[in-house]
Tab-separated table of C-alpha atoms in Angstrom:
chain	number	residue	atom	x	y	z
K	1	MET	CA	-12.629	-5.555	-8.020
K	2	TYR	CA	-15.035	-2.616	-7.824
K	3	LYS	CA	-15.394	-0.934	-11.207
K	4	ALA	CA	-15.843	2.828	-11.118
K	5	GLU	CA	-17.608	3.018	-14.478
K	6	GLN	CA	-19.993	0.068	-14.514
K	7	CYS	CA	-21.177	-2.887	-12.470
K	8	ASP	CA	-23.098	-5.870	-13.891
K	9	GLY	CA	-23.467	-3.967	-17.154
K	10	ARG	CA	-24.964	-0.891	-15.489
K	11	ARG	CA	-23.178	2.441	-15.673
K	12	LEU	CA	-22.556	3.790	-12.195
K	13	SER	CA	-23.576	7.271	-11.135
K	14	GLY	CA	-21.433	9.635	-9.132
K	15	LEU	CA	-23.351	8.608	-6.001
K	16	ASP	CA	-22.691	4.941	-6.756
K	17	ARG	CA	-18.964	5.634	-6.999
K	18	LEU	CA	-19.006	7.561	-3.725
K	19	LEU	CA	-20.735	4.642	-1.986
K	20	LEU	CA	-18.205	2.205	-3.405
K	21	GLN	CA	-15.445	4.541	-2.242
K	22	ALA	CA	-16.910	4.602	1.268
K	23	ASP	CA	-17.024	0.808	1.261
K	24	ARG	CA	-13.385	0.619	0.172
K	25	THR	CA	-12.400	3.032	2.932
K	26	LEU	CA	-14.094	0.964	5.615
K	27	ARG	CA	-12.547	-2.236	4.289
K	28	THR	CA	-9.103	-0.669	4.269
K	29	LEU	CA	-9.266	0.658	7.830
K	30	SER	CA	-11.238	-2.157	9.502
K	31	PRO	CA	-9.161	-5.122	10.762
K	32	GLY	CA	-9.895	-8.470	9.176
K	33	THR	CA	-11.767	-7.136	6.143
K	34	PRO	CA	-9.207	-6.967	3.276
K	35	CYS	CA	-10.246	-9.593	0.705
K	36	HIS	CA	-7.019	-10.776	-0.893
K	37	THR	CA	-6.769	-12.773	-4.122
K	38	ARG	CA	-3.303	-14.293	-3.528
K	39	SER	CA	-2.263	-16.385	-0.566
K	40	SER	CA	0.448	-14.985	1.663
K	41	PRO	CA	3.966	-15.754	0.399
K	42	ALA	CA	4.763	-16.766	3.986
K	43	LYS	CA	2.232	-19.590	4.212
K	44	HIS	CA	4.862	-22.300	3.602
K	45	CYS	CA	7.469	-20.761	5.920
K	46	ASP	CA	7.964	-22.019	9.452
K	47	GLU	CA	7.568	-19.644	12.367
K	48	ALA	CA	11.016	-18.779	13.731
K	49	GLN	CA	12.059	-18.576	17.351
K	50	LEU	CA	12.427	-14.858	17.994
K	51	SER	CA	13.606	-13.061	21.092
K	52	ASP	CA	11.359	-10.348	22.538
K	53	SER	CA	13.484	-7.625	20.954
K	54	GLU	CA	13.516	-9.382	17.565
K	55	ARG	CA	9.748	-9.849	17.696
K	56	ARG	CA	9.238	-6.166	18.514
K	57	CYS	CA	11.529	-5.193	15.644
K	58	ALA	CA	9.740	-7.436	13.148
K	59	ALA	CA	6.338	-6.247	14.345
K	60	GLY	CA	7.373	-2.606	14.083
K	61	LEU	CA	8.613	-3.041	10.532
K	62	MET	CA	5.516	-4.960	9.455
K	63	ARG	CA	3.353	-2.273	11.059
K	64	VAL	CA	5.156	0.319	8.936
K	65	ASN	CA	4.571	-1.839	5.847
K	66	HIS	CA	0.898	-2.175	6.722
K	67	SER	CA	0.559	1.599	7.093
K	68	GLY	CA	2.280	1.995	3.741
K	69	GLU	CA	-0.360	-0.216	2.161
K	70	VAL	CA	-3.121	1.800	3.803
K	71	CYS	CA	-1.550	4.884	2.204
K	72	ALA	CA	-1.322	3.094	-1.144
K	73	GLN	CA	-5.012	2.210	-1.032
K	74	ALA	CA	-5.940	5.808	-0.244
K	75	LEU	CA	-3.612	7.197	-2.891
K	76	TYR	CA	-4.969	5.000	-5.679
K	77	GLN	CA	-8.580	5.503	-4.608
K	78	GLY	CA	-8.183	9.278	-4.522
K	79	GLN	CA	-6.583	9.252	-7.966
K	80	ALA	CA	-9.275	6.982	-9.399
K	81	LEU	CA	-11.934	9.400	-8.144
K	82	THR	CA	-10.445	12.372	-10.020
K	83	ALA	CA	-8.736	10.684	-13.003
K	84	LYS	CA	-9.833	12.188	-16.305
K	85	LEU	CA	-9.369	9.236	-18.651
K	86	PRO	CA	-11.316	6.003	-17.983
K	87	THR	CA	-8.211	3.982	-18.847
K	88	VAL	CA	-6.200	5.744	-16.149
K	89	ARG	CA	-9.053	5.343	-13.676
K	90	THR	CA	-9.124	1.619	-14.382
K	91	GLU	CA	-5.340	1.475	-13.991
K	92	MET	CA	-5.608	3.054	-10.544
K	93	GLU	CA	-8.366	0.662	-9.473
K	94	THR	CA	-6.406	-2.364	-10.675
K	95	ALA	CA	-3.327	-1.244	-8.753
K	96	ALA	CA	-5.451	-0.693	-5.631
K	97	ASP	CA	-6.837	-4.222	-5.911
K	98	GLU	CA	-3.326	-5.672	-6.152
K	99	GLU	CA	-2.254	-3.673	-3.104
K	100	ILE	CA	-5.100	-5.249	-1.100
K	101	ASP	CA	-3.084	-8.476	-1.099
K	102	HIS	CA	-0.208	-6.642	0.578
K	103	LEU	CA	-2.569	-5.118	3.128
K	104	ALA	CA	-3.966	-8.544	4.050
K	105	TRP	CA	-0.522	-10.188	4.198
K	106	CYS	CA	0.860	-7.508	6.533
K	107	GLU	CA	-2.206	-7.673	8.760
K	108	LEU	CA	-1.907	-11.464	9.025
K	109	ARG	CA	1.798	-11.237	9.839
K	110	LEU	CA	1.099	-8.657	12.562
K	111	GLU	CA	-1.403	-11.051	14.131
K	112	GLU	CA	1.175	-13.845	14.042
K	113	LEU	CA	3.638	-11.542	15.803
K	114	ASP	CA	1.006	-10.727	18.476
K	115	SER	CA	0.922	-7.117	17.363
K	116	ARG	CA	-1.510	-4.674	15.745
K	117	PRO	CA	-1.729	-2.089	12.934
K	118	SER	CA	-0.801	1.530	13.543
K	119	LEU	CA	-3.260	3.640	15.510
K	120	LEU	CA	-2.511	6.481	13.082
K	121	ASN	CA	-3.804	4.692	9.976
K	122	PRO	CA	-6.968	6.845	9.679
K	123	LEU	CA	-4.730	9.929	9.562
K	124	TRP	CA	-2.390	8.415	6.966
K	125	TYR	CA	-5.383	7.335	4.886
K	126	SER	CA	-6.958	10.813	4.908
K	127	LEU	CA	-3.738	12.572	3.952
K	128	SER	CA	-2.901	10.080	1.176
K	129	PHE	CA	-6.414	10.202	-0.257
K	130	ALA	CA	-6.262	14.004	-0.426
K	131	LEU	CA	-2.853	13.884	-2.142
K	132	GLY	CA	-4.046	11.289	-4.650
K	133	ALA	CA	-7.206	13.228	-5.477
K	134	ALA	CA	-5.213	16.459	-5.870
K	135	ALA	CA	-2.719	14.779	-8.212
K	136	GLY	CA	-5.555	13.371	-10.297
K	137	LYS	CA	-7.106	16.825	-10.539
K	138	VAL	CA	-3.924	18.300	-11.991
K	139	SER	CA	-3.538	15.773	-14.809
K	140	ASP	CA	-3.353	12.059	-15.457
K	141	LYS	CA	0.354	12.316	-16.295
K	142	VAL	CA	1.077	13.965	-12.936
K	143	SER	CA	-1.121	11.401	-11.198
K	144	LEU	CA	0.793	8.496	-12.752
K	145	GLY	CA	4.085	10.241	-12.021
K	146	PHE	CA	3.086	10.581	-8.392
K	147	VAL	CA	2.406	6.841	-8.284
K	148	ALA	CA	5.846	6.098	-9.731
K	149	ALA	CA	7.604	8.426	-7.281
K	150	THR	CA	5.657	7.005	-4.344
K	151	GLU	CA	6.432	3.425	-5.325
K	152	GLU	CA	10.114	4.376	-5.614
K	153	GLN	CA	10.035	5.525	-1.974
K	154	VAL	CA	8.198	2.359	-0.926
K	155	CYS	CA	10.811	0.169	-2.612
K	156	LYS	CA	13.585	1.962	-0.712
K	157	HIS	CA	11.832	1.291	2.586
K	158	LEU	CA	11.236	-2.371	1.733
K	159	ARG	CA	14.905	-2.902	0.846
K	160	ASP	CA	15.871	-1.290	4.149
K	161	HIS	CA	13.444	-3.585	5.988
K	162	MET	CA	15.012	-6.631	4.363
K	163	GLN	CA	18.284	-5.559	5.967
K	164	ARG	CA	16.729	-4.908	9.375
K	165	LEU	CA	14.427	-7.914	9.767
K	166	PRO	CA	15.811	-10.758	11.919
K	167	PRO	CA	17.567	-13.165	9.512
K	168	GLN	CA	15.633	-16.163	10.845
K	169	ASP	CA	12.229	-14.479	10.378
K	170	GLN	CA	11.565	-16.066	7.020
K	171	LYS	CA	7.815	-15.430	7.184
K	172	SER	CA	8.186	-11.654	7.349
K	173	ARG	CA	10.985	-11.702	4.791
K	174	ALA	CA	8.879	-13.686	2.307
K	175	VAL	CA	6.093	-11.104	2.535
K	176	VAL	CA	8.457	-8.159	2.095
K	177	GLU	CA	10.231	-9.795	-0.859
K	178	GLN	CA	6.972	-10.296	-2.751
K	179	MET	CA	5.795	-6.798	-1.911
K	180	LEU	CA	9.050	-5.377	-3.264
K	181	GLU	CA	8.619	-7.265	-6.530
K	182	ASP	CA	5.047	-5.995	-6.937
K	183	GLU	CA	5.877	-2.390	-6.031
K	184	GLU	CA	8.706	-2.270	-8.560
K	185	LYS	CA	6.258	-3.481	-11.192
K	186	HIS	CA	3.736	-0.770	-10.252
K	187	GLN	CA	6.442	1.888	-10.517
K	188	HIS	CA	7.445	0.845	-14.031
K	189	THR	CA	3.829	0.412	-15.118
K	190	ALA	CA	2.979	3.981	-14.069
K	191	LEU	CA	5.928	5.409	-16.008
K	192	ASP	CA	5.187	3.270	-19.070
K	193	ALA	CA	1.587	4.526	-18.998
K	194	GLY	CA	2.818	8.105	-19.431
K	195	GLY	CA	3.638	9.265	-15.932
K	196	VAL	CA	6.033	12.204	-15.639
K	197	ARG	CA	9.313	11.721	-13.789
K	198	PHE	CA	9.349	13.947	-10.722
K	199	PRO	CA	12.433	16.146	-10.179
K	200	ALA	CA	14.852	15.391	-7.352
K	201	PRO	CA	13.658	18.201	-4.984
K	202	ILE	CA	10.092	16.869	-5.002
K	203	LYS	CA	11.327	13.317	-4.409
K	204	ALA	CA	13.431	14.591	-1.497
K	205	LEU	CA	10.368	16.225	0.051
K	206	MET	CA	8.371	13.014	-0.421
K	207	SER	CA	11.187	11.084	1.252
K	208	THR	CA	11.118	13.401	4.284
K	209	ILE	CA	7.360	13.005	4.676
K	210	SER	CA	7.684	9.245	4.253
K	211	LYS	CA	10.327	9.021	6.977
K	212	ALA	CA	8.066	10.897	9.401
K	213	MET	CA	5.293	8.381	8.724
K	214	THR	CA	7.549	5.367	9.172
K	215	LEU	CA	9.085	6.594	12.431
K	216	THR	CA	5.686	7.185	14.044
K	217	SER	CA	4.003	4.045	12.649
K	218	TYR	CA	6.877	1.873	13.899
K	219	ARG	CA	5.944	2.721	17.494
K	220	LEU	CA	2.279	3.694	17.266
């Protein structure tokens, strides 16, 4: 994990943090570079026989999940850059490191399905980074609340994907199940750390934006 405050006992300057941020960005958006710490939950599952339509469906859903993890990386990195308390900054960096596993798992599953990540990922990354940095600028409580609200939306999408994935595609389902467990944990952790609960109108707006991202990433 890249520490924002110090590395090998040396306190990092603002330039150091910007360089580390640039490295994280490239790793997030470049295929084959996410360095995961946990093996894919699907490694012990057999590859199912899928029809062309089932394979396209599974690939589309996993592409959406991959884009969601790109957004998560950007969100946490933007918040870590502007977080006011070192403890909150560390919390954001830890969450980003855990999300790297999800990014790598989704990328691997897309390869297995003979598919690719969304072409729009650079756009999603830029928008999510800006939102995360803006939330961190307002306050740490708002920043953590934004994490909780975002993870709530992610969990809804993952539950929907569990319903839509081909029943015999146990590899994809294993990945989504573990992601759902982790995202629920991140949501509760952010609230327990002092995040504010967002009102329903803001959550509704976030849901609308999220749906636009999922519809386009599914196909592109």
